[in-house]
Coordinates of C-alpha atoms in Angstrom, one line a residue:
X251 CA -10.6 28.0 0.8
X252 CA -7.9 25.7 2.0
X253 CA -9.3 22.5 3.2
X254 CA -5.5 20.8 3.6
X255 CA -5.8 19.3 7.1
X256 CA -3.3 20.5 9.3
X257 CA -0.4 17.8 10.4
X258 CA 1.2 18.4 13.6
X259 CA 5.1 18.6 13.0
X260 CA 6.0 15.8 15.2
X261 CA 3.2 13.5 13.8
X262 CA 4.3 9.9 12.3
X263 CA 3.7 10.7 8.2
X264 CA 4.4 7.4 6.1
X265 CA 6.5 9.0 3.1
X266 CA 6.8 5.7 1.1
X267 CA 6.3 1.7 1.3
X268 CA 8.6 -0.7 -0.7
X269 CA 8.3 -4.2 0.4
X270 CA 11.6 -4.3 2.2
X271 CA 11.0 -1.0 3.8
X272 CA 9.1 1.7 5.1
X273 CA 10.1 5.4 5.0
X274 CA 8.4 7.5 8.5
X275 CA 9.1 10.5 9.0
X276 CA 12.8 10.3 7.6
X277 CA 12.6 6.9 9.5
X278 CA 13.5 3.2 7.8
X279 CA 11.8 0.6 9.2
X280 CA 12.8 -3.0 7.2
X281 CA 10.9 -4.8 9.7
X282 CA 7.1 -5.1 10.8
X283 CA 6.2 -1.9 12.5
X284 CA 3.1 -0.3 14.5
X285 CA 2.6 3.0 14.0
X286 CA 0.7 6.0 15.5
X287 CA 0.2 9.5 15.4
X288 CA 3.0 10.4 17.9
X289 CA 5.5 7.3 17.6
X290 CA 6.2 4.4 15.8
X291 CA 7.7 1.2 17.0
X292 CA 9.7 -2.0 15.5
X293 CA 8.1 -5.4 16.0
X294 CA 9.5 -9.0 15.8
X295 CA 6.3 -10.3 13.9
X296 CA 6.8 -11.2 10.4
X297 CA 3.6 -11.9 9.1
X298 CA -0.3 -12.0 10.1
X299 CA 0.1 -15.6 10.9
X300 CA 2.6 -15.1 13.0
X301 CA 0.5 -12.8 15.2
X302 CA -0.7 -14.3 18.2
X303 CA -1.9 -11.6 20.4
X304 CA -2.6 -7.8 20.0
X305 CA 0.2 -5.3 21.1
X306 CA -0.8 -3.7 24.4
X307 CA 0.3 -0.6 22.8
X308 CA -2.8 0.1 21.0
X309 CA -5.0 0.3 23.8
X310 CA -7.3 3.8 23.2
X311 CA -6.8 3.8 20.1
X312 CA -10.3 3.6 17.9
X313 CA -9.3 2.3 14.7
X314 CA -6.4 -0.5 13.5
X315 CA -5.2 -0.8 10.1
X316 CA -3.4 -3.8 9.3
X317 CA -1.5 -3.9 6.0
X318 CA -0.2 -7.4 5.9
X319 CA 2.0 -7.2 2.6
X320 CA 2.3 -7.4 -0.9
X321 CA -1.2 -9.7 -0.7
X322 CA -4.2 -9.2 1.3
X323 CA -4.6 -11.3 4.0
X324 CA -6.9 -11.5 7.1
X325 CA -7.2 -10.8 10.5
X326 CA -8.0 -14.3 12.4
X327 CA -11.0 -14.4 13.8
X328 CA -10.1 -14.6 17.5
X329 CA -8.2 -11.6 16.6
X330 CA -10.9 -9.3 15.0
X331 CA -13.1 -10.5 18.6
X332 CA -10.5 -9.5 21.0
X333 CA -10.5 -6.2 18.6
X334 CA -14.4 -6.1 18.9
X335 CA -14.6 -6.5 22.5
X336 CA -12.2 -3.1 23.1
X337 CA -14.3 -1.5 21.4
X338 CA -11.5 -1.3 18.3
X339 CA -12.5 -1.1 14.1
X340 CA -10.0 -3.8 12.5
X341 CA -9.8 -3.5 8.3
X342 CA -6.6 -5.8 6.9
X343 CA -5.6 -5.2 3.5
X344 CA -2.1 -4.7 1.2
X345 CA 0.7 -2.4 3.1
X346 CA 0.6 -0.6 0.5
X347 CA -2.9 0.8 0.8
X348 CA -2.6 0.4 4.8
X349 CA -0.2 3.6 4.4
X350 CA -2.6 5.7 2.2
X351 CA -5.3 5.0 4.5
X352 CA -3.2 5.9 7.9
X353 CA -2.3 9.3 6.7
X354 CA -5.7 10.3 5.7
X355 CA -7.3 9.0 8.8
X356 CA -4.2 10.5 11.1
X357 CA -4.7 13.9 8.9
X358 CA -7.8 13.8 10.0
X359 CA -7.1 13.6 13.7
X360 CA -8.4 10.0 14.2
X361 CA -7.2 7.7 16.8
X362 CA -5.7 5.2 14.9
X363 CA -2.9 3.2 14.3
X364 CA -1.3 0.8 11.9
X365 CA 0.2 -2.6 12.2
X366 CA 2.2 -2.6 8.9
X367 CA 4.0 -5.9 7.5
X368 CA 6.8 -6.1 4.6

């Protein structure tokens, strides 16, 4: 029995992470990017300190990954509320596990996305 979850062919697939760049589907990103099943777009943030508020662009999404670099950092707690209160699951943790976990859970079908930092 195959159990290899079926990955739509215009889907947003993370091929590799070094920490000047990420590789999505044949896509180079060398700057902080947020990343879904169906697109992925460049941010001007450069680190989780830096972030002040939530991109409106992951409104309906259930589930955000942050990976926020070489070293885990974390989520500031205004942020992980305003998260809470749309009803949104935050986890922060290296960009290099932040891309393992994104294509499992978009495998998967989930409604997630990723805020990845270099």
């Amino acid at each position: 029995m195959d159990v290899t979850p079926r990955i739509h062919s215009d889907a947003q697939v993370i091929q590799h992470y070094k920490t000047d760049h990420i590789k999505i589907s044949g896509q180079r990103y060398e700057t902080t990017v947020l990343v879904f099943p169906d697109k992925a777009i460049e941010l001007d943030i450069k680190s989780v300190a830096a972030l002040k508020q939530l991109p409106s662009e992951i409104e309906g999404i259930d589930f955000l990954i942050v990976g926020t670099g070489e070293k885990q950092a974390f989520l500031p707690k205004d942020m992980k509320q305003a998260l809470r209160e749309q009803n949104i699951t935050a986890e922060a943790m290296t960009t290099a596990s932040a891309c393992s976990m994104y294509n499992v859970l978009m495998a998967d079908g989930r409604r997630i996305a990723a805020l990845l930092f270099l």
